[in-house]
Coordinates of C-alpha atoms in Angstrom, one line a residue:
M1 CA 0.0 0.0 0.0
R2 CA 1.4 3.4 -1.0
A3 CA 0.8 6.0 1.6
I4 CA 1.8 9.2 3.3
L5 CA 3.0 8.9 6.9
V6 CA 3.1 11.9 9.1
D7 CA 5.9 12.1 11.7
D8 CA 4.4 14.1 14.6
E9 CA 5.6 17.4 16.1
R10 CA 3.3 20.2 14.9
L11 CA 2.3 17.7 12.2
A12 CA 5.9 17.8 11.0
L13 CA 5.5 20.3 8.2
R14 CA 8.9 19.6 6.7
R15 CA 9.3 15.9 7.7
L16 CA 6.6 14.3 5.6
K17 CA 7.7 10.8 4.6
I18 CA 6.6 8.8 1.6
M19 CA 6.8 5.1 2.3
L20 CA 5.6 1.8 1.0
E21 CA 4.2 -0.4 3.7
D22 CA 2.4 -3.7 4.0
E23 CA 0.4 -3.6 7.3
V24 CA 3.4 -2.9 9.4
G25 CA 2.4 -3.0 13.1
G26 CA 2.1 0.4 14.9
I27 CA 2.1 2.5 11.7
E28 CA -1.1 4.3 10.8
V29 CA -1.6 4.4 7.1
I30 CA -3.8 7.2 5.6
A31 CA -5.0 5.7 2.4
M32 CA -6.5 7.4 -0.6
Y33 CA -10.0 6.4 -1.6
L34 CA -10.4 4.1 -4.6
N35 CA -14.1 4.4 -5.5
S36 CA -16.0 4.6 -8.8
A37 CA -16.9 8.0 -10.3
E38 CA -19.1 9.4 -12.9
S39 CA -17.7 9.0 -16.4
L40 CA -17.3 11.5 -19.3
N41 CA -19.8 9.5 -21.3
G42 CA -17.1 8.6 -23.9
V43 CA -16.5 12.2 -24.9
M44 CA -13.0 12.9 -26.3
Y45 CA -11.3 15.4 -24.0
W46 CA -7.7 16.4 -23.5
A47 CA -7.9 15.5 -19.8
K48 CA -10.2 12.5 -19.9
E49 CA -7.6 10.1 -18.6
A50 CA -6.6 12.3 -15.7
I51 CA -10.2 13.1 -14.8
N52 CA -11.2 9.4 -14.8
N53 CA -8.1 8.5 -12.8
I54 CA -8.3 11.2 -10.1
A55 CA -12.1 11.2 -9.9
A56 CA -12.1 7.5 -9.2
R57 CA -9.2 7.6 -6.7
L58 CA -10.5 10.5 -4.7
D59 CA -14.2 9.8 -5.1
L60 CA -14.8 13.2 -6.8
A61 CA -18.5 13.7 -7.5
G62 CA -19.8 14.7 -10.9
T63 CA -22.2 17.5 -11.5
G64 CA -25.4 15.5 -12.0
N65 CA -27.0 13.6 -14.9
N66 CA -23.9 11.4 -15.2
T67 CA -21.7 14.4 -16.2
W68 CA -18.5 15.8 -14.8
S69 CA -18.4 19.3 -16.4
P70 CA -14.7 19.4 -17.0
D71 CA -14.7 23.1 -18.1
R72 CA -16.5 24.3 -15.0
N73 CA -14.5 26.6 -12.8
I74 CA -13.5 25.4 -9.4
S75 CA -13.6 27.2 -6.1
R76 CA -10.7 27.7 -3.6
A77 CA -12.5 25.4 -1.2
E78 CA -13.0 22.6 -3.7
F79 CA -9.4 22.8 -4.9
S80 CA -8.0 22.7 -1.4
T81 CA -10.1 19.7 -0.5
I82 CA -8.9 17.8 -3.6
V83 CA -5.2 18.5 -2.8
V84 CA -5.6 17.4 0.8
S85 CA -7.5 14.3 -0.2
G86 CA -5.0 13.5 -3.0
L87 CA -2.1 13.6 -0.5
G88 CA -4.0 11.4 2.0
L89 CA -4.0 14.0 4.7
M90 CA -7.6 13.9 5.7
R91 CA -8.3 12.9 9.3
Q92 CA -11.0 13.2 12.0
D93 CA -9.4 15.2 14.9
V94 CA -9.3 18.6 13.2
Q95 CA -9.1 21.7 15.4
Q96 CA -10.6 25.1 14.8
N97 CA -9.2 26.7 11.7
V98 CA -7.4 30.1 11.7
F99 CA -9.6 31.7 9.0
H100 CA -12.3 34.0 10.3
D101 CA -14.6 33.3 7.4
I102 CA -14.8 29.5 7.7
P103 CA -17.4 28.4 10.3
P104 CA -17.0 24.9 11.9
S105 CA -20.1 23.9 9.9
A106 CA -18.5 24.6 6.5
W107 CA -18.2 21.4 4.4
Y108 CA -14.6 22.3 3.6
H109 CA -13.6 23.3 7.2
D110 CA -11.5 20.2 7.9
A111 CA -9.8 20.1 4.6
V112 CA -8.8 23.8 4.6
T113 CA -7.7 23.6 8.2
I114 CA -5.4 20.6 7.4
A115 CA -4.1 22.4 4.3
N116 CA -3.2 25.4 6.4
E117 CA -1.5 23.3 9.0
F118 CA 0.7 21.9 6.3
A119 CA 1.2 25.4 4.8
I120 CA -0.5 24.4 1.5
V121 CA -3.0 27.3 1.8
L122 CA -2.1 30.6 3.3
G123 CA -5.2 32.7 2.9
F124 CA -5.3 36.5 2.4
E125 CA -3.8 39.4 4.4
D126 CA -7.0 40.1 6.2
G127 CA -7.1 36.6 7.7
S128 CA -9.8 35.3 5.3
F129 CA -9.8 32.3 3.1
R130 CA -12.6 33.2 0.7
G131 CA -13.5 29.6 -0.1
D132 CA -16.3 30.4 -2.4
L133 CA -14.1 32.4 -4.8
Q134 CA -13.1 30.7 -8.0
I135 CA -9.4 29.8 -7.8
T136 CA -7.1 31.3 -10.4
R137 CA -4.5 29.2 -12.2
E138 CA -1.6 30.8 -10.4
Q139 CA -3.3 30.4 -7.0
G140 CA -3.9 26.7 -7.8
I141 CA -0.4 26.2 -9.1
A142 CA 1.0 27.8 -5.9
M143 CA -0.9 25.3 -3.7
I144 CA 0.4 22.5 -5.9
A145 CA 4.0 23.8 -5.5
R146 CA 3.6 23.9 -1.7
A147 CA 2.2 20.4 -1.7
Y148 CA 5.2 19.3 -3.8
S149 CA 7.6 21.0 -1.4
L150 CA 6.0 19.3 1.5
I151 CA 6.8 15.9 -0.1
N152 CA 10.2 17.1 -1.4
P153 CA 11.3 19.7 1.2
E154 CA 14.7 20.3 -0.4
A155 CA 13.2 21.3 -3.8
S156 CA 14.2 24.8 -4.8
I157 CA 14.8 26.9 -7.9
G158 CA 17.1 29.9 -8.3
L159 CA 16.2 33.3 -9.7
T160 CA 18.0 32.7 -13.0
E161 CA 16.1 29.5 -13.5
V162 CA 12.8 31.2 -12.6
E163 CA 13.3 33.8 -15.3
K164 CA 14.4 31.1 -17.8
Q165 CA 11.3 28.9 -17.2
L166 CA 8.9 31.8 -17.4
S167 CA 10.5 33.5 -20.4
A168 CA 9.3 30.7 -22.6
Y169 CA 5.7 31.9 -22.2
G170 CA 4.2 34.9 -24.0
D171 CA 2.3 36.1 -21.0
E172 CA 4.9 35.5 -18.2
S173 CA 4.5 39.2 -17.2
N174 CA 1.0 38.4 -16.0
V175 CA 2.2 36.0 -13.3
S176 CA 2.0 37.8 -10.0
F177 CA 5.4 38.4 -8.3
W178 CA 4.5 36.2 -5.3
A179 CA 3.6 33.3 -7.6
K180 CA 6.6 33.4 -10.0
E181 CA 8.9 31.0 -8.1
A182 CA 6.1 28.5 -7.6
V183 CA 4.9 28.6 -11.2
A184 CA 8.5 28.3 -12.5
M185 CA 9.3 25.4 -10.3
M186 CA 6.2 23.5 -11.4
I187 CA 7.0 24.1 -15.0
S188 CA 10.6 22.9 -14.6
I189 CA 9.5 19.5 -13.2
G190 CA 6.7 19.0 -15.7
I191 CA 3.6 19.5 -13.5
V192 CA 2.5 22.7 -15.2
E193 CA 2.1 23.0 -18.9
G194 CA 1.0 26.1 -20.8
K195 CA -2.2 26.4 -22.8
D196 CA -3.4 28.0 -26.0
G197 CA 0.0 28.3 -27.7
Q198 CA 2.6 28.8 -24.9
L199 CA 0.5 30.9 -22.6
L200 CA 0.3 30.4 -18.9
K201 CA -2.9 32.5 -18.4
P202 CA -2.2 32.8 -14.7
Q203 CA -5.1 35.1 -13.9
D204 CA -7.7 32.8 -15.6
N205 CA -9.9 30.7 -13.4
M206 CA -8.9 27.0 -12.9
T207 CA -11.2 24.4 -14.3
R208 CA -12.1 21.0 -13.0
A209 CA -10.2 19.4 -15.8
E210 CA -7.1 21.4 -15.2
T211 CA -7.3 20.5 -11.5
A212 CA -7.5 16.8 -12.2
A213 CA -4.5 17.1 -14.6
L214 CA -2.4 19.0 -12.0
I215 CA -3.2 16.6 -9.2
Q216 CA -2.4 13.6 -11.3
R217 CA 0.9 15.0 -12.4
L218 CA 1.7 15.9 -8.8
L219 CA 1.0 12.4 -7.5
Q220 CA 2.8 10.8 -10.4
T221 CA 5.9 13.0 -10.1
T222 CA 6.2 12.3 -6.4
N223 CA 5.6 8.6 -7.0
L224 CA 2.4 8.5 -4.9
I225 CA 0.6 6.8 -7.8
D226 CA 1.9 5.1 -11.0

């Protein structure tokens, strides 16, 4: 069984271990869900394989009438929940979150709280999370980069390499300063690909299909799935 094991001490932000275990005594394994999901009804789609793979593994629901709506935008709450589920970090004993706009009754309370504990989500300067907002591509990529760094804490990229990676895209100037390093690192390891002819479109909203593709590449790159 492939799993993520957390070595305690403030949830051990920088000591996440990836291991392969076979019912070893005393080790709690947090497994990913392997359930069936709604299909794309045979429609040819660029992310069909990633959608079917990730939707089945993480039990991601469709949008009704046996459809998955791959081009629908995704919220910050939904994206955070998918990342946390993909890494196998969900648990029951979740404390009160630090964001003032997430009540304990919010369906995404636990996932976002865990994501914040592992520094995958940081929120806004006013202390809010704004879970209902649609997540932009650069915001989503930044979360994926933090998740990647959690698994590979020594991963880094220098300023020269950041500029080199971004310069290949015609709209690199649209990437926010705070997101440049994360976007460049994800490009360099193959998790992020441009769209529409070498464009990053960092301010565009992330879609469900793009989310599935990013999560699949993250898990494959880190050897959490084949």
